Structure formats: structure tokens, C-alpha cells
mmCIF file of N, CA and C in Angstrom:
data_model
loop_
_atom_site.group_PDB
_atom_site.id
_atom_site.type_symbol
_atom_site.label_atom_id
_atom_site.label_comp_id
_atom_site.label_asym_id
_atom_site.label_seq_id
_atom_site.Cartn_x
_atom_site.Cartn_y
_atom_site.Cartn_z
ATOM 1 N N GLN A 368 22.933 -10.401 39.336
ATOM 2 C CA GLN A 368 22.259 -11.401 40.143
ATOM 3 C C GLN A 368 20.755 -11.119 40.107
ATOM 4 N N VAL A 369 20.014 -12.066 39.575
ATOM 5 C CA VAL A 369 18.558 -11.918 39.518
ATOM 6 C C VAL A 369 17.970 -12.180 40.903
ATOM 7 N N GLN A 370 17.083 -11.298 41.316
ATOM 8 C CA GLN A 370 16.383 -11.470 42.590
ATOM 9 C C GLN A 370 14.895 -11.557 42.332
ATOM 10 N N LEU A 371 14.259 -12.500 43.006
ATOM 11 C CA LEU A 371 12.839 -12.755 42.795
ATOM 12 C C LEU A 371 12.137 -12.784 44.141
ATOM 13 N N VAL A 372 11.025 -12.085 44.232
ATOM 14 C CA VAL A 372 10.250 -12.050 45.471
ATOM 15 C C VAL A 372 8.787 -12.324 45.145
ATOM 16 N N GLU A 373 8.267 -13.408 45.707
ATOM 17 C CA GLU A 373 6.880 -13.782 45.445
ATOM 18 C C GLU A 373 5.943 -13.174 46.477
ATOM 19 N N SER A 374 4.708 -12.989 46.064
ATOM 20 C CA SER A 374 3.669 -12.516 46.982
ATOM 21 C C SER A 374 2.313 -12.995 46.470
ATOM 22 N N GLY A 375 1.314 -12.918 47.332
ATOM 23 C CA GLY A 375 -0.051 -13.236 46.918
ATOM 24 C C GLY A 375 -0.587 -14.555 47.430
ATOM 25 N N GLY A 376 0.260 -15.361 48.072
ATOM 26 C CA GLY A 376 -0.232 -16.616 48.596
ATOM 27 C C GLY A 376 -1.259 -16.415 49.705
ATOM 28 N N ASP A 377 -2.187 -17.354 49.799
ATOM 29 C CA ASP A 377 -3.250 -17.220 50.799
ATOM 30 C C ASP A 377 -3.960 -18.558 50.950
ATOM 31 N N SER A 378 -4.950 -18.575 51.849
ATOM 32 C CA SER A 378 -5.804 -19.749 52.018
ATOM 33 C C SER A 378 -7.166 -19.447 51.410
ATOM 34 N N VAL A 379 -7.630 -20.338 50.552
ATOM 35 C CA VAL A 379 -8.929 -20.149 49.886
ATOM 36 C C VAL A 379 -9.694 -21.462 49.878
ATOM 37 N N HIS A 380 -10.971 -21.371 49.576
ATOM 38 C CA HIS A 380 -11.788 -22.566 49.428
ATOM 39 C C HIS A 380 -11.711 -23.065 47.988
ATOM 40 N N ALA A 381 -12.000 -24.329 47.811
ATOM 41 C CA ALA A 381 -12.021 -24.911 46.471
ATOM 42 C C ALA A 381 -12.971 -24.122 45.574
ATOM 43 N N GLY A 382 -12.536 -23.911 44.345
ATOM 44 C CA GLY A 382 -13.307 -23.115 43.409
ATOM 45 C C GLY A 382 -12.929 -21.653 43.394
ATOM 46 N N GLY A 383 -12.129 -21.243 44.365
ATOM 47 C CA GLY A 383 -11.719 -19.850 44.463
ATOM 48 C C GLY A 383 -10.571 -19.512 43.533
ATOM 49 N N SER A 384 -10.137 -18.263 43.603
ATOM 50 C CA SER A 384 -9.065 -17.758 42.743
ATOM 51 C C SER A 384 -8.020 -17.025 43.568
ATOM 52 N N LEU A 385 -6.806 -17.026 43.078
ATOM 53 C CA LEU A 385 -5.715 -16.247 43.656
ATOM 54 C C LEU A 385 -4.841 -15.724 42.529
ATOM 55 N N ARG A 386 -4.185 -14.622 42.807
ATOM 56 C CA ARG A 386 -3.215 -14.076 41.855
ATOM 57 C C ARG A 386 -1.890 -13.922 42.573
ATOM 58 N N LEU A 387 -0.898 -14.657 42.083
ATOM 59 C CA LEU A 387 0.451 -14.560 42.628
ATOM 60 C C LEU A 387 1.261 -13.583 41.790
ATOM 61 N N SER A 388 2.168 -12.913 42.444
ATOM 62 C CA SER A 388 3.026 -11.964 41.742
ATOM 63 C C SER A 388 4.479 -12.214 42.108
ATOM 64 N N CYS A 389 5.342 -12.062 41.136
ATOM 65 C CA CYS A 389 6.785 -12.237 41.338
ATOM 66 C C CYS A 389 7.483 -10.961 40.901
ATOM 67 N N ALA A 390 8.050 -10.253 41.862
ATOM 68 C CA ALA A 390 8.797 -9.038 41.562
ATOM 69 C C ALA A 390 10.232 -9.420 41.222
ATOM 70 N N ALA A 391 10.670 -9.034 40.044
ATOM 71 C CA ALA A 391 11.989 -9.429 39.557
ATOM 72 C C ALA A 391 12.909 -8.225 39.392
ATOM 73 N N SER A 392 14.170 -8.424 39.711
ATOM 74 C CA SER A 392 15.160 -7.368 39.527
ATOM 75 C C SER A 392 16.509 -8.002 39.245
ATOM 76 N N GLY A 393 17.435 -7.187 38.745
ATOM 77 C CA GLY A 393 18.782 -7.666 38.515
ATOM 78 C C GLY A 393 18.986 -8.371 37.189
ATOM 79 N N TYR A 394 18.043 -8.192 36.251
ATOM 80 C CA TYR A 394 18.216 -8.805 34.935
ATOM 81 C C TYR A 394 19.435 -8.243 34.224
ATOM 82 N N THR A 395 20.049 -9.094 33.406
ATOM 83 C CA THR A 395 21.093 -8.623 32.509
ATOM 84 C C THR A 395 20.425 -7.973 31.309
ATOM 85 N N ALA A 396 20.863 -6.779 30.965
ATOM 86 C CA ALA A 396 20.241 -6.046 29.872
ATOM 87 C C ALA A 396 20.354 -6.829 28.571
ATOM 88 N N ASN A 397 19.322 -6.746 27.741
ATOM 89 C CA ASN A 397 19.299 -7.361 26.416
ATOM 90 C C ASN A 397 19.458 -8.880 26.469
ATOM 91 N N ARG A 398 19.010 -9.481 27.560
ATOM 92 C CA ARG A 398 19.086 -10.935 27.682
ATOM 93 C C ARG A 398 17.678 -11.476 27.872
ATOM 94 N N TYR A 399 17.367 -12.554 27.169
ATOM 95 C CA TYR A 399 16.074 -13.201 27.359
ATOM 96 C C TYR A 399 16.146 -14.133 28.569
ATOM 97 N N TYR A 400 15.009 -14.248 29.218
ATOM 98 C CA TYR A 400 14.908 -15.177 30.332
ATOM 99 C C TYR A 400 13.655 -16.039 30.174
ATOM 100 N N CYS A 401 13.758 -17.250 30.604
ATOM 101 C CA CYS A 401 12.573 -18.084 30.793
ATOM 102 C C CYS A 401 12.155 -17.876 32.243
ATOM 103 N N MET A 402 10.973 -17.295 32.420
ATOM 104 C CA MET A 402 10.431 -17.100 33.760
ATOM 105 C C MET A 402 9.392 -18.177 34.010
ATOM 106 N N ALA A 403 9.309 -18.635 35.236
ATOM 107 C CA ALA A 403 8.398 -19.748 35.491
ATOM 108 C C ALA A 403 7.883 -19.736 36.918
ATOM 109 N N TRP A 404 6.763 -20.385 37.079
ATOM 110 C CA TRP A 404 6.219 -20.676 38.397
ATOM 111 C C TRP A 404 6.280 -22.181 38.618
ATOM 112 N N PHE A 405 6.801 -22.536 39.778
ATOM 113 C CA PHE A 405 6.849 -23.926 40.197
ATOM 114 C C PHE A 405 6.056 -24.040 41.502
ATOM 115 N N ARG A 406 5.723 -25.261 41.843
ATOM 116 C CA ARG A 406 5.104 -25.490 43.144
ATOM 117 C C ARG A 406 5.647 -26.790 43.731
ATOM 118 N N GLN A 407 5.653 -26.819 45.038
ATOM 119 C CA GLN A 407 6.124 -28.018 45.722
ATOM 120 C C GLN A 407 5.235 -28.280 46.920
ATOM 121 N N ALA A 408 4.583 -29.426 46.904
ATOM 122 C CA ALA A 408 3.764 -29.850 48.034
ATOM 123 C C ALA A 408 4.633 -30.675 48.986
ATOM 124 N N PRO A 409 4.296 -30.747 50.251
ATOM 125 C CA PRO A 409 5.099 -31.509 51.204
ATOM 126 C C PRO A 409 5.306 -32.949 50.754
ATOM 127 N N GLY A 410 6.549 -33.381 50.768
ATOM 128 C CA GLY A 410 6.871 -34.755 50.410
ATOM 129 C C GLY A 410 6.878 -35.039 48.926
ATOM 130 N N LYS A 411 6.713 -34.001 48.105
ATOM 131 C CA LYS A 411 6.686 -34.200 46.655
ATOM 132 C C LYS A 411 7.802 -33.408 45.975
ATOM 133 N N GLU A 412 8.108 -33.834 44.757
ATOM 134 C CA GLU A 412 9.098 -33.125 43.960
ATOM 135 C C GLU A 412 8.509 -31.811 43.437
ATOM 136 N N PRO A 413 9.359 -30.825 43.172
ATOM 137 C CA PRO A 413 8.853 -29.590 42.565
ATOM 138 C C PRO A 413 8.214 -29.875 41.205
ATOM 139 N N GLU A 414 7.174 -29.134 40.911
ATOM 140 C CA GLU A 414 6.450 -29.300 39.646
ATOM 141 C C GLU A 414 6.423 -27.970 38.903
ATOM 142 N N GLY A 415 6.840 -27.979 37.653
ATOM 143 C CA GLY A 415 6.728 -26.782 36.826
ATOM 144 C C GLY A 415 5.272 -26.544 36.490
ATOM 145 N N VAL A 416 4.764 -25.369 36.808
ATOM 146 C CA VAL A 416 3.357 -25.043 36.615
ATOM 147 C C VAL A 416 3.152 -24.266 35.328
ATOM 148 N N ALA A 417 3.924 -23.210 35.144
ATOM 149 C CA ALA A 417 3.756 -22.362 33.965
ATOM 150 C C ALA A 417 5.043 -21.604 33.702
ATOM 151 N N GLY A 418 5.283 -21.287 32.433
ATOM 152 C CA GLY A 418 6.484 -20.551 32.063
ATOM 153 C C GLY A 418 6.172 -19.515 30.991
ATOM 154 N N VAL A 419 7.058 -18.530 30.882
ATOM 155 C CA VAL A 419 6.906 -17.501 29.855
ATOM 156 C C VAL A 419 8.290 -17.068 29.371
ATOM 157 N N ASN A 420 8.384 -16.849 28.094
ATOM 158 C CA ASN A 420 9.612 -16.342 27.484
ATOM 159 C C ASN A 420 9.524 -14.808 27.509
ATOM 160 N N THR A 421 10.430 -14.159 28.215
ATOM 161 C CA THR A 421 10.323 -12.705 28.356
ATOM 162 C C THR A 421 10.554 -11.971 27.046
ATOM 163 N N GLY A 422 11.202 -12.640 26.097
ATOM 164 C CA GLY A 422 11.460 -11.988 24.821
ATOM 165 C C GLY A 422 10.315 -12.149 23.838
ATOM 166 N N THR A 423 9.815 -13.361 23.691
ATOM 167 C CA THR A 423 8.764 -13.636 22.707
ATOM 168 C C THR A 423 7.359 -13.601 23.307
ATOM 169 N N THR A 424 7.278 -13.652 24.632
ATOM 170 C CA THR A 424 6.028 -13.742 25.412
ATOM 171 C C THR A 424 5.300 -15.064 25.203
ATOM 172 N N SER A 425 5.937 -16.050 24.619
ATOM 173 C CA SER A 425 5.332 -17.378 24.519
ATOM 174 C C SER A 425 5.125 -17.940 25.909
ATOM 175 N N THR A 426 4.023 -18.649 26.087
ATOM 176 C CA THR A 426 3.708 -19.212 27.401
ATOM 177 C C THR A 426 3.613 -20.725 27.329
ATOM 178 N N TYR A 427 3.814 -21.362 28.467
ATOM 179 C CA TYR A 427 3.842 -22.812 28.569
ATOM 180 C C TYR A 427 3.148 -23.200 29.865
ATOM 181 N N TYR A 428 2.410 -24.322 29.827
ATOM 182 C CA TYR A 428 1.652 -24.746 30.997
ATOM 183 C C TYR A 428 1.769 -26.249 31.216
ATOM 184 N N ALA A 429 1.745 -26.639 32.479
ATOM 185 C CA ALA A 429 1.602 -28.047 32.820
ATOM 186 C C ALA A 429 0.174 -28.475 32.518
ATOM 187 N N ALA A 430 0.012 -29.716 32.152
ATOM 188 C CA ALA A 430 -1.317 -30.227 31.806
ATOM 189 C C ALA A 430 -2.288 -30.080 32.983
ATOM 190 N N SER A 431 -1.759 -30.181 34.193
ATOM 191 C CA SER A 431 -2.607 -30.156 35.379
ATOM 192 C C SER A 431 -3.251 -28.794 35.634
ATOM 193 N N VAL A 432 -2.719 -27.732 35.007
ATOM 194 C CA VAL A 432 -3.255 -26.396 35.280
ATOM 195 C C VAL A 432 -3.752 -25.689 34.027
ATOM 196 N N LYS A 433 -3.532 -26.291 32.874
ATOM 197 C CA LYS A 433 -3.905 -25.636 31.622
ATOM 198 C C LYS A 433 -5.414 -25.363 31.611
ATOM 199 N N GLY A 434 -5.761 -24.147 31.252
ATOM 200 C CA GLY A 434 -7.163 -23.752 31.243
ATOM 201 C C GLY A 434 -7.628 -23.122 32.548
ATOM 202 N N ARG A 435 -6.847 -23.296 33.612
ATOM 203 C CA ARG A 435 -7.201 -22.716 34.917
ATOM 204 C C ARG A 435 -6.218 -21.616 35.329
ATOM 205 N N PHE A 436 -4.958 -21.776 34.980
ATOM 206 C CA PHE A 436 -3.910 -20.833 35.361
ATOM 207 C C PHE A 436 -3.466 -20.038 34.149
ATOM 208 N N THR A 437 -3.101 -18.779 34.379
ATOM 209 C CA THR A 437 -2.576 -17.921 33.322
ATOM 210 C C THR A 437 -1.354 -17.185 33.824
ATOM 211 N N ILE A 438 -0.245 -17.332 33.097
ATOM 212 C CA ILE A 438 0.982 -16.609 33.446
ATOM 213 C C ILE A 438 1.079 -15.380 32.553
ATOM 214 N N SER A 439 1.545 -14.285 33.123
ATOM 215 C CA SER A 439 1.665 -13.061 32.344
ATOM 216 C C SER A 439 2.825 -12.223 32.892
ATOM 217 N N GLN A 440 3.339 -11.337 32.055
ATOM 218 C CA GLN A 440 4.407 -10.453 32.512
ATOM 219 C C GLN A 440 3.962 -9.011 32.375
ATOM 220 N N ASP A 441 4.291 -8.242 33.372
ATOM 221 C CA ASP A 441 3.988 -6.814 33.367
ATOM 222 C C ASP A 441 5.321 -6.082 33.306
ATOM 223 N N ASN A 442 5.685 -5.627 32.125
ATOM 224 C CA ASN A 442 6.991 -5.002 31.944
ATOM 225 C C ASN A 442 7.115 -3.677 32.691
ATOM 226 N N ALA A 443 6.005 -2.993 32.874
ATOM 227 C CA ALA A 443 6.047 -1.717 33.590
ATOM 228 C C ALA A 443 6.385 -1.934 35.065
ATOM 229 N N LYS A 444 5.880 -3.012 35.621
ATOM 230 C CA LYS A 444 6.110 -3.298 37.037
ATOM 231 C C LYS A 444 7.239 -4.294 37.263
ATOM 232 N N ASN A 445 7.769 -4.883 36.183
ATOM 233 C CA ASN A 445 8.788 -5.936 36.304
ATOM 234 C C ASN A 445 8.290 -7.090 37.165
ATOM 235 N N THR A 446 7.088 -7.533 36.879
ATOM 236 C CA THR A 446 6.530 -8.670 37.605
ATOM 237 C C THR A 446 6.101 -9.766 36.633
ATOM 238 N N ILE A 447 6.116 -10.973 37.148
ATOM 239 C CA ILE A 447 5.554 -12.130 36.464
ATOM 240 C C ILE A 447 4.411 -12.622 37.346
ATOM 241 N N ASP A 448 3.213 -12.605 36.814
ATOM 242 C CA ASP A 448 2.043 -12.934 37.611
ATOM 243 C C ASP A 448 1.475 -14.295 37.220
ATOM 244 N N LEU A 449 0.820 -14.918 38.176
ATOM 245 C CA LEU A 449 0.143 -16.183 37.917
ATOM 246 C C LEU A 449 -1.286 -16.071 38.428
ATOM 247 N N GLN A 450 -2.228 -16.000 37.502
ATOM 248 C CA GLN A 450 -3.636 -15.974 37.858
ATOM 249 C C GLN A 450 -4.121 -17.408 37.953
ATOM 250 N N MET A 451 -4.660 -17.774 39.117
ATOM 251 C CA MET A 451 -5.090 -19.149 39.350
ATOM 252 C C MET A 451 -6.583 -19.156 39.633
ATOM 253 N N ASN A 452 -7.325 -19.835 38.776
ATOM 254 C CA ASN A 452 -8.783 -19.921 38.923
ATOM 255 C C ASN A 452 -9.213 -21.353 39.183
ATOM 256 N N ASN A 453 -10.401 -21.489 39.701
ATOM 257 C CA ASN A 453 -10.989 -22.815 39.956
ATOM 258 C C ASN A 453 -10.010 -23.715 40.721
ATOM 259 N N LEU A 454 -9.498 -23.191 41.797
ATOM 260 C CA LEU A 454 -8.507 -23.911 42.588
ATOM 261 C C LEU A 454 -9.109 -25.144 43.257
ATOM 262 N N THR A 455 -8.282 -26.155 43.393
ATOM 263 C CA THR A 455 -8.672 -27.399 44.054
ATOM 264 C C THR A 455 -7.679 -27.698 45.177
ATOM 265 N N PRO A 456 -8.052 -28.579 46.121
ATOM 266 C CA PRO A 456 -7.098 -28.930 47.180
ATOM 267 C C PRO A 456 -5.778 -29.464 46.629
ATOM 268 N N GLY A 457 -5.801 -30.051 45.452
ATOM 269 C CA GLY A 457 -4.577 -30.550 44.833
ATOM 270 C C GLY A 457 -3.615 -29.450 44.428
ATOM 271 N N ASP A 458 -4.064 -28.209 44.425
ATOM 272 C CA ASP A 458 -3.190 -27.080 44.105
ATOM 273 C C ASP A 458 -2.448 -26.558 45.328
ATOM 274 N N THR A 459 -2.732 -27.121 46.486
ATOM 275 C CA THR A 459 -2.060 -26.692 47.711
ATOM 276 C C THR A 459 -0.577 -26.983 47.643
ATOM 277 N N ALA A 460 0.240 -25.956 47.836
ATOM 278 C CA ALA A 460 1.690 -26.107 47.743
ATOM 279 C C ALA A 460 2.350 -24.769 48.048
ATOM 280 N N THR A 461 3.670 -24.820 48.167
ATOM 281 C CA THR A 461 4.448 -23.588 48.167
ATOM 282 C C THR A 461 4.792 -23.274 46.714
ATOM 283 N N TYR A 462 4.493 -22.060 46.291
ATOM 284 C CA TYR A 462 4.713 -21.654 44.902
ATOM 285 C C TYR A 462 5.971 -20.786 44.811
ATOM 286 N N TYR A 463 6.815 -21.134 43.870
ATOM 287 C CA TYR A 463 8.087 -20.444 43.673
ATOM 288 C C TYR A 463 8.141 -19.826 42.285
ATOM 289 N N CYS A 464 8.716 -18.654 42.238
ATOM 290 C CA CYS A 464 9.035 -18.013 40.968
ATOM 291 C C CYS A 464 10.487 -18.349 40.649
ATOM 292 N N ALA A 465 10.784 -18.611 39.385
ATOM 293 C CA ALA A 465 12.141 -18.965 38.996
ATOM 294 C C ALA A 465 12.471 -18.333 37.652
ATOM 295 N N ALA A 466 13.757 -18.165 37.406
ATOM 296 C CA ALA A 466 14.218 -17.561 36.153
ATOM 297 C C ALA A 466 15.503 -18.209 35.710
ATOM 298 N N ILE A 467 15.634 -18.394 34.407
ATOM 299 C CA ILE A 467 16.865 -18.930 33.843
ATOM 300 C C ILE A 467 17.134 -18.205 32.542
ATOM 301 N N PRO A 468 18.355 -17.737 32.310
ATOM 302 C CA PRO A 468 18.636 -17.048 31.057
ATOM 303 C C PRO A 468 18.594 -18.018 29.888
ATOM 304 N N THR A 469 18.260 -17.506 28.734
ATOM 305 C CA THR A 469 18.158 -18.336 27.541
ATOM 306 C C THR A 469 18.676 -17.594 26.329
ATOM 307 N N ASP A 470 19.102 -18.366 25.328
ATOM 308 C CA ASP A 470 19.529 -17.765 24.067
ATOM 309 C C ASP A 470 18.356 -17.469 23.150
ATOM 310 N N GLY A 471 17.156 -17.826 23.574
ATOM 311 C CA GLY A 471 15.983 -17.480 22.771
ATOM 312 C C GLY A 471 14.792 -18.388 22.959
ATOM 313 N N TYR A 472 15.015 -19.643 23.311
ATOM 314 C CA TYR A 472 13.922 -20.605 23.379
ATOM 315 C C TYR A 472 13.654 -21.035 24.820
ATOM 316 N N CYS A 473 12.356 -21.190 25.126
ATOM 317 C CA CYS A 473 11.979 -21.612 26.467
ATOM 318 C C CYS A 473 11.102 -22.859 26.466
ATOM 319 N N ASP A 474 10.908 -23.451 25.276
ATOM 320 C CA ASP A 474 9.960 -24.566 25.162
ATOM 321 C C ASP A 474 10.209 -25.657 26.203
ATOM 322 N N THR A 475 11.465 -25.980 26.435
ATOM 323 C CA THR A 475 11.809 -26.957 27.461
ATOM 324 C C THR A 475 12.661 -26.328 28.553
ATOM 325 N N GLU A 476 13.308 -25.251 28.240
ATOM 326 C CA GLU A 476 14.247 -24.614 29.179
ATOM 327 C C GLU A 476 13.560 -24.121 30.442
ATOM 328 N N TRP A 477 12.278 -23.692 30.324
ATOM 329 C CA TRP A 477 11.620 -23.121 31.484
ATOM 330 C C TRP A 477 11.536 -24.121 32.632
ATOM 331 N N ARG A 478 11.468 -25.403 32.290
ATOM 332 C CA ARG A 478 11.354 -26.425 33.328
ATOM 333 C C ARG A 478 12.659 -26.623 34.098
ATOM 334 N N ARG A 479 13.762 -26.084 33.609
ATOM 335 C CA ARG A 479 15.055 -26.217 34.276
ATOM 336 C C ARG A 479 15.312 -25.067 35.247
ATOM 337 N N ALA A 480 14.429 -24.068 35.224
ATOM 338 C CA ALA A 480 14.701 -22.860 36.007
ATOM 339 C C ALA A 480 14.789 -23.142 37.499
ATOM 340 N N PHE A 481 13.973 -24.042 38.008
ATOM 341 C CA PHE A 481 13.954 -24.277 39.457
ATOM 342 C C PHE A 481 15.292 -24.806 39.950
ATOM 343 N N ASP A 482 15.854 -25.776 39.230
ATOM 344 C CA ASP A 482 17.092 -26.412 39.683
ATOM 345 C C ASP A 482 18.348 -25.699 39.218
ATOM 346 N N PHE A 483 18.286 -25.013 38.077
ATOM 347 C CA PHE A 483 19.506 -24.485 37.478
ATOM 348 C C PHE A 483 19.496 -22.972 37.300
ATOM 349 N N GLY A 484 18.430 -22.319 37.722
ATOM 350 C CA GLY A 484 18.355 -20.869 37.584
ATOM 351 C C GLY A 484 18.266 -20.184 38.931
ATOM 352 N N TYR A 485 17.580 -19.061 38.943
ATOM 353 C CA TYR A 485 17.357 -18.309 40.165
ATOM 354 C C TYR A 485 15.921 -18.578 40.648
ATOM 355 N N ARG A 486 15.707 -18.555 41.949
ATOM 356 C CA ARG A 486 14.342 -18.696 42.428
ATOM 357 C C ARG A 486 14.150 -17.923 43.713
ATOM 358 N N GLY A 487 12.886 -17.603 43.988
ATOM 359 C CA GLY A 487 12.563 -16.851 45.185
ATOM 360 C C GLY A 487 12.356 -17.757 46.375
ATOM 361 N N GLN A 488 11.844 -17.176 47.452
ATOM 362 C CA GLN A 488 11.668 -17.890 48.706
ATOM 363 C C GLN A 488 10.349 -18.641 48.770
ATOM 364 N N GLY A 489 9.441 -18.325 47.885
ATOM 365 C CA GLY A 489 8.173 -19.040 47.847
ATOM 366 C C GLY A 489 7.057 -18.338 48.582
ATOM 367 N N THR A 490 5.824 -18.682 48.190
ATOM 368 C CA THR A 490 4.635 -18.168 48.862
ATOM 369 C C THR A 490 3.633 -19.316 48.963
ATOM 370 N N GLN A 491 2.990 -19.430 50.111
ATOM 371 C CA GLN A 491 2.143 -20.583 50.393
ATOM 372 C C GLN A 491 0.728 -20.388 49.869
ATOM 373 N N VAL A 492 0.243 -21.410 49.175
ATOM 374 C CA VAL A 492 -1.143 -21.444 48.718
ATOM 375 C C VAL A 492 -1.809 -22.672 49.346
ATOM 376 N N THR A 493 -2.894 -22.449 50.042
ATOM 377 C CA THR A 493 -3.624 -23.539 50.671
ATOM 378 C C THR A 493 -5.077 -23.499 50.200
ATOM 379 N N VAL A 494 -5.532 -24.612 49.652
ATOM 380 C CA VAL A 494 -6.905 -24.694 49.154
ATOM 381 C C VAL A 494 -7.653 -25.749 49.963
ATOM 382 N N SER A 495 -8.708 -25.353 50.613
ATOM 383 C CA SER A 495 -9.498 -26.271 51.430
ATOM 384 C C SER A 495 -10.762 -26.688 50.684
ATOM 385 N N SER A 496 -11.219 -27.884 51.001
ATOM 386 C CA SER A 496 -12.410 -28.406 50.311
ATOM 387 C C SER A 496 -13.687 -27.929 50.976
#
């Protein structure tokens, strides 16, 4: 059973930066996972923000965050981090870490992690203007 715990959410002003971290445990040995960050604002559907293939380290981004957000994995700490720069009020949401096992490819699979994989409890990010 994969367990995910997010941290790092906070309130910042527009233009600021935050780094979210997702502590992961319970992986099946020798199995690839698509790890991802999603966000959900009140009254809106969840949005896939960024994903990473734990085996190939390929990364994927939503158009809305490309160039501002960077997803990375720290194998020593077993964390998946999301560096968020140049934040805007539109980035305000609860951010969730999610994981879904894969046979090798995450190009589209990472977007299924929220509904069909494992996810954490979320961490709140609030950006004020």
C-alpha cells in the first residue's frame, strides 16, 4: 500500500515561490510509478499539474505551469518535490501528491493517478495579490 504525505503548503504573495514535498512509502519493489502533483480549487475539478516517471525520470507539465513549476524526485529521501515559482492567485488550491503504478510509460498515465491511484491528504497553497 503506497502512502503519500504532502508538506510545504503556505500563504504567499503573488510572484513568490514555494516548494512542496511528498514523502512516499510502501512502493512495490522493482515497479515503476507515475508520480504526480494535482491541485483542486474550491468548486473546480482536480487538475494535473506535473508528473514524473520514477523509472525514466521523464517529466510532464500542464501548460498552465510549464516554465514556472519543476517536479523532481529525491531517491535518497523518497520524496517527490514540486518547486513553484512566480506564483499567481490562480495557483491557489489544495495540492495533492498521487501515484499510480505503470508498466513503463507515464506520458498519459500520470493524469490518471488522482482518480485511479493513491493520493495523499493534500496541502493548502494560497497566493494573494
